[in-house]
Short mmCIF file of C-alpha atoms in Angstrom, two decimals:
data_model
loop_
_atom_site.label_atom_id
_atom_site.label_comp_id
_atom_site.label_asym_id
_atom_site.label_seq_id
_atom_site.Cartn_x
_atom_site.Cartn_y
_atom_site.Cartn_z
CA MET A 1 -31.14 32.85 -88.36
CA THR A 2 -34.78 31.90 -87.92
CA VAL A 3 -36.32 29.30 -85.65
CA PRO A 4 -39.92 28.03 -85.86
CA VAL A 5 -41.92 29.12 -82.83
CA LYS A 6 -43.12 25.54 -82.37
CA ASN A 7 -39.49 24.47 -81.90
CA LEU A 8 -38.95 27.16 -79.27
CA PHE A 9 -42.02 26.00 -77.37
CA HIS A 10 -40.62 22.45 -77.45
CA ILE A 11 -37.20 23.65 -76.25
CA ALA A 12 -38.82 25.71 -73.47
CA SER A 13 -40.93 22.72 -72.36
CA TYR A 14 -37.73 20.83 -71.52
CA ALA A 15 -35.78 23.88 -70.34
CA PHE A 16 -38.39 24.67 -67.66
CA ASP A 17 -39.82 21.16 -67.21
CA VAL A 18 -43.32 22.17 -68.35
CA PRO A 19 -44.47 19.37 -70.71
CA HIS A 20 -47.65 21.07 -71.98
CA TRP A 21 -45.63 23.87 -73.62
CA ALA A 22 -44.50 21.37 -76.26
CA ASP A 23 -48.11 21.21 -77.49
CA GLU A 24 -48.44 24.99 -77.99
CA THR A 25 -48.83 25.05 -81.78
CA ASP A 26 -51.16 27.94 -82.64
CA HIS A 27 -48.32 30.29 -83.67
CA GLU A 28 -46.83 28.50 -86.68
CA LEU A 29 -44.32 31.08 -87.92
CA ALA A 30 -40.59 31.60 -88.06
CA ILE A 31 -38.97 34.43 -86.14
CA ASP A 32 -35.51 35.92 -85.90
CA VAL A 33 -33.48 34.64 -82.96
CA ALA A 34 -33.38 38.23 -81.65
CA HIS A 35 -37.14 37.93 -81.15
CA THR A 36 -36.92 34.91 -78.86
CA TYR A 37 -37.99 37.59 -76.39
CA ASN A 38 -41.50 37.53 -77.88
CA VAL A 39 -41.79 33.78 -77.36
CA VAL A 40 -40.62 33.99 -73.73
CA VAL A 41 -43.13 36.76 -72.96
CA LEU A 42 -45.87 34.86 -74.80
CA LEU A 43 -45.17 31.80 -72.64
CA LEU A 44 -45.34 34.03 -69.56
CA VAL A 45 -48.68 35.47 -70.68
CA ARG A 46 -50.14 32.04 -71.42
CA GLU A 47 -49.06 30.58 -68.11
CA LEU A 48 -50.37 33.62 -66.24
CA GLU A 49 -53.72 33.26 -68.04
CA ARG A 50 -53.96 29.75 -66.63
CA ILE A 51 -53.11 30.96 -63.12
CA ILE A 52 -55.64 33.80 -63.21
CA GLY A 53 -58.25 31.38 -64.54
CA ARG A 54 -57.84 29.33 -61.35
CA GLY A 55 -57.41 32.39 -59.13
CA LEU A 56 -54.36 34.43 -58.16
CA HIS A 57 -52.52 33.38 -55.03
CA ARG A 58 -53.54 35.43 -51.99
CA GLY A 59 -51.87 35.88 -48.63
CA TYR A 60 -52.26 37.74 -45.37
CA VAL A 61 -50.49 41.12 -45.17
CA GLY A 62 -50.23 43.15 -41.97
CA ARG A 63 -51.80 46.61 -42.03
CA GLU A 64 -52.30 49.49 -39.62
CA GLU A 65 -55.15 51.92 -40.12
CA VAL A 66 -57.33 54.40 -38.26
CA LEU A 67 -60.89 53.06 -38.25
CA ARG A 68 -64.27 53.94 -36.80
CA ALA A 69 -65.01 50.32 -35.90
CA PRO A 70 -62.43 48.11 -34.16
CA ARG A 71 -60.72 45.52 -36.33
CA GLY A 72 -57.98 43.15 -35.25
CA ARG A 73 -55.86 44.55 -32.41
CA ILE A 74 -56.46 48.04 -31.05
CA MET A 75 -53.22 50.01 -30.64
CA VAL A 76 -53.93 51.88 -27.40
CA GLU A 77 -50.89 54.18 -27.26
CA PRO A 78 -51.27 55.79 -30.71
CA THR A 79 -55.04 55.98 -30.24
CA ILE A 80 -54.61 58.02 -27.04
CA ALA A 81 -51.59 60.00 -28.24
CA ARG A 82 -53.48 61.23 -31.30
CA LEU A 83 -56.72 61.74 -29.35
CA LEU A 84 -58.49 59.47 -31.79
CA HIS A 85 -60.94 58.26 -29.14
CA ARG A 86 -62.40 61.77 -28.95
CA ARG A 87 -63.31 61.45 -32.62
CA LEU A 88 -64.73 57.97 -32.06
CA GLN A 89 -61.83 56.39 -33.95
CA VAL A 90 -59.22 53.75 -33.06
CA HIS A 91 -55.79 52.87 -34.40
CA CYS A 92 -55.99 49.18 -35.41
CA CYS A 93 -53.45 46.58 -36.44
CA PHE A 94 -54.86 43.70 -38.49
CA GLU A 95 -54.09 41.21 -41.23
CA GLU A 96 -55.84 41.39 -44.57
CA LEU A 97 -56.17 38.65 -47.19
CA THR A 98 -54.94 40.19 -50.43
CA GLU A 99 -53.53 39.44 -53.88
CA ASP A 100 -50.86 42.12 -53.33
CA VAL A 101 -48.20 39.62 -52.23
CA PRO A 102 -44.53 39.27 -53.36
CA VAL A 103 -45.09 36.55 -55.95
CA ASN A 104 -47.82 38.58 -57.69
CA ARG A 105 -45.80 41.83 -57.43
CA LEU A 106 -42.91 40.23 -59.32
CA VAL A 107 -45.18 38.89 -62.06
CA ALA A 108 -47.00 42.23 -62.37
CA ALA A 109 -43.73 44.20 -62.54
CA VAL A 110 -42.29 41.96 -65.27
CA LEU A 111 -45.52 41.99 -67.27
CA ARG A 112 -45.81 45.80 -67.06
CA ARG A 113 -42.21 46.21 -68.18
CA SER A 114 -42.70 43.76 -71.06
CA ALA A 115 -45.96 45.32 -72.28
CA ALA A 116 -44.32 48.77 -72.41
CA ASP A 117 -41.34 47.51 -74.45
CA SER A 118 -41.36 48.54 -78.11
CA ASP A 119 -39.43 45.36 -78.98
CA LEU A 120 -42.41 43.22 -78.00
CA ALA A 121 -44.70 42.16 -80.85
CA LEU A 122 -48.00 44.03 -80.95
CA ALA A 123 -50.01 40.79 -80.80
CA VAL A 124 -48.26 39.77 -77.58
CA ARG A 125 -48.73 43.23 -76.04
CA GLN A 126 -52.43 43.13 -76.87
CA ARG A 127 -52.73 39.74 -75.23
CA ALA A 128 -50.99 41.05 -72.11
CA GLY A 129 -53.41 44.02 -71.84
CA PRO A 130 -56.34 42.20 -70.17
CA LEU A 131 -53.95 40.59 -67.67
CA LEU A 132 -52.54 43.99 -66.70
CA ARG A 133 -56.05 45.23 -65.96
CA LEU A 134 -56.64 42.22 -63.70
CA LEU A 135 -53.39 43.02 -61.87
CA GLU A 136 -54.12 46.72 -61.29
CA GLY A 137 -54.46 46.20 -57.53
CA VAL A 138 -51.06 44.51 -57.28
CA GLY A 139 -47.97 46.60 -56.49
CA SER A 140 -44.51 46.40 -58.06
CA CYS A 141 -40.98 45.46 -57.04
CA GLU A 142 -37.34 46.08 -58.01
CA LEU A 143 -36.28 44.13 -61.10
CA GLU A 144 -32.53 44.85 -61.31
CA PRO A 145 -30.61 41.53 -61.03
CA ALA A 146 -28.55 42.86 -58.08
CA ARG A 147 -31.82 43.38 -56.14
CA PHE A 148 -33.77 40.50 -57.67
CA ARG A 149 -35.17 38.08 -55.12
CA ARG A 150 -37.24 35.05 -56.08
CA PRO A 151 -40.41 34.94 -53.97
CA ALA A 152 -40.71 31.84 -51.82
CA LEU A 153 -42.87 29.12 -53.34
CA HIS A 154 -44.74 26.62 -51.21
CA ARG A 155 -47.53 24.09 -51.49
CA ASN A 156 -50.22 26.72 -52.10
CA ASN A 157 -48.46 28.50 -54.98
CA GLN A 158 -46.28 25.83 -56.62
CA ASN A 159 -48.14 26.46 -59.89
CA TYR A 160 -46.22 29.76 -60.11
CA ARG A 161 -42.85 28.03 -60.61
CA PRO A 162 -42.78 28.24 -64.46
CA VAL A 163 -43.95 31.88 -64.30
CA ILE A 164 -41.22 32.82 -61.80
CA ASP A 165 -38.59 30.99 -63.89
CA LEU A 166 -39.66 32.99 -66.96
CA CYS A 167 -39.65 36.25 -64.98
CA GLU A 168 -36.12 35.61 -63.77
CA LEU A 169 -34.93 34.81 -67.30
CA LEU A 170 -36.47 38.03 -68.65
CA VAL A 171 -34.95 40.16 -65.88
CA GLN A 172 -31.50 38.72 -66.56
CA GLY A 173 -31.96 39.46 -70.26
CA TRP A 174 -32.98 43.10 -69.74
CA TYR A 175 -29.89 44.25 -67.87
CA PRO A 176 -27.45 45.82 -68.55
CA GLY A 177 -29.41 46.59 -71.72
CA ASP A 178 -30.80 49.91 -70.43
CA VAL A 179 -28.28 52.61 -71.27
CA GLY A 180 -30.75 55.34 -72.15
CA THR A 181 -28.90 56.49 -75.28
CA GLY A 182 -31.92 56.74 -77.56
CA SER A 183 -29.80 55.54 -80.49
CA ALA A 184 -31.76 53.25 -82.83
CA ALA A 185 -28.58 51.34 -83.78
CA ILE A 186 -27.59 50.73 -80.16
CA HIS A 187 -31.17 49.79 -79.29
CA ARG A 188 -31.14 47.21 -82.09
CA LEU A 189 -27.81 45.78 -80.89
CA GLN A 190 -29.21 45.50 -77.39
CA ALA A 191 -32.31 43.71 -78.71
CA VAL A 192 -30.15 41.26 -80.69
CA ALA A 193 -27.87 40.66 -77.70
CA ARG A 194 -30.87 40.05 -75.47
CA GLY A 195 -32.38 37.64 -78.01
CA HIS A 196 -29.15 35.66 -78.25
CA TYR A 197 -28.82 35.59 -74.46
CA LEU A 198 -32.36 34.26 -74.03
CA MET A 199 -31.84 31.68 -76.78
CA ALA A 200 -28.54 30.55 -75.25
CA ARG A 201 -30.08 30.12 -71.80
CA LEU A 202 -33.09 28.26 -73.19
CA PHE A 203 -30.94 25.92 -75.27
CA GLU A 204 -28.48 25.24 -72.45
CA ASN A 205 -31.31 24.30 -70.07
CA PHE A 206 -32.98 22.26 -72.82
CA VAL A 207 -29.87 20.17 -73.51
CA ARG A 208 -29.28 19.52 -69.81
CA ASN A 209 -32.85 18.50 -69.03
CA TYR A 210 -33.29 16.51 -72.26
CA LEU A 211 -30.21 14.43 -71.49
CA ARG A 212 -31.41 13.93 -67.92
CA ALA A 213 -34.69 12.56 -69.24
CA HIS A 214 -33.44 10.49 -72.19
CA SER A 215 -29.89 9.34 -71.41
CA PRO A 216 -28.28 7.05 -68.81
CA TRP A 217 -25.76 9.75 -67.88
CA THR A 218 -25.65 11.92 -64.81
CA VAL A 219 -26.13 15.47 -66.09
CA ARG A 220 -25.75 18.68 -64.16
CA GLY A 221 -25.08 22.35 -64.81
CA ARG A 222 -21.53 23.62 -64.52
CA GLU A 223 -20.21 27.06 -63.68
CA ILE A 224 -16.78 27.95 -65.00
CA PRO A 225 -14.69 29.58 -62.24
CA TRP A 226 -13.81 33.20 -62.97
CA ALA A 227 -10.42 34.43 -61.81
CA GLY A 228 -11.23 38.12 -62.17
CA GLY A 229 -12.17 40.51 -59.44
CA ALA A 230 -14.44 43.52 -59.08
CA LEU A 231 -12.98 47.00 -59.38
CA ASP A 232 -15.02 48.18 -56.39
CA SER A 233 -17.76 46.98 -54.05
CA SER A 234 -20.58 48.51 -56.14
CA SER A 235 -19.63 46.39 -59.20
CA ALA A 236 -19.02 43.16 -57.28
CA ASP A 237 -22.45 41.74 -58.09
#
């Protein structure tokens, strides 16, 4: 089954409530549903290009460092205990304005993982390359769903919401796809399963939000209760 990329952009614009995605028309081609992954990463790259064009979000991060000139608060006890004053140094505690904050770490980790994935189209990987170089000073974070935590968004970084939504969707699609078998057949099955998962999530969100916008009905998501239980605490999540 193939779906025009333009249609996927239109679906995603409703699914994530980002109207301008519906006008993304410069990739007029049809792709296999398994490669919905490429479209999701392409949307992530495009939105991140817009964010970087305006400037990455920065925040204050606490640091401690031994310095020759005082900065912030001087930590007297460690300075004396380590005899730093004899070397004309002081142990300082200060806050530094940096781009290495949780919201950027998540985006950088997802983009690095995507760019290294052989399933990603070469054109999309090449487009992600310059962004990775701009994010070299940003750290990483855990991406497994059990440890996944959405960074807090506030007035100063609300423009990250579509990017974080895409990151969360990609993380959910990656696992439990990593089994490390090396089998080409299993790898292909995992890619197909991931593509169908991403397409299902996009279409479900599209239908819900489209009906909210264009029908008189009250529409909301529904979770079907699951009567099963975990075998042990480690598999509960």
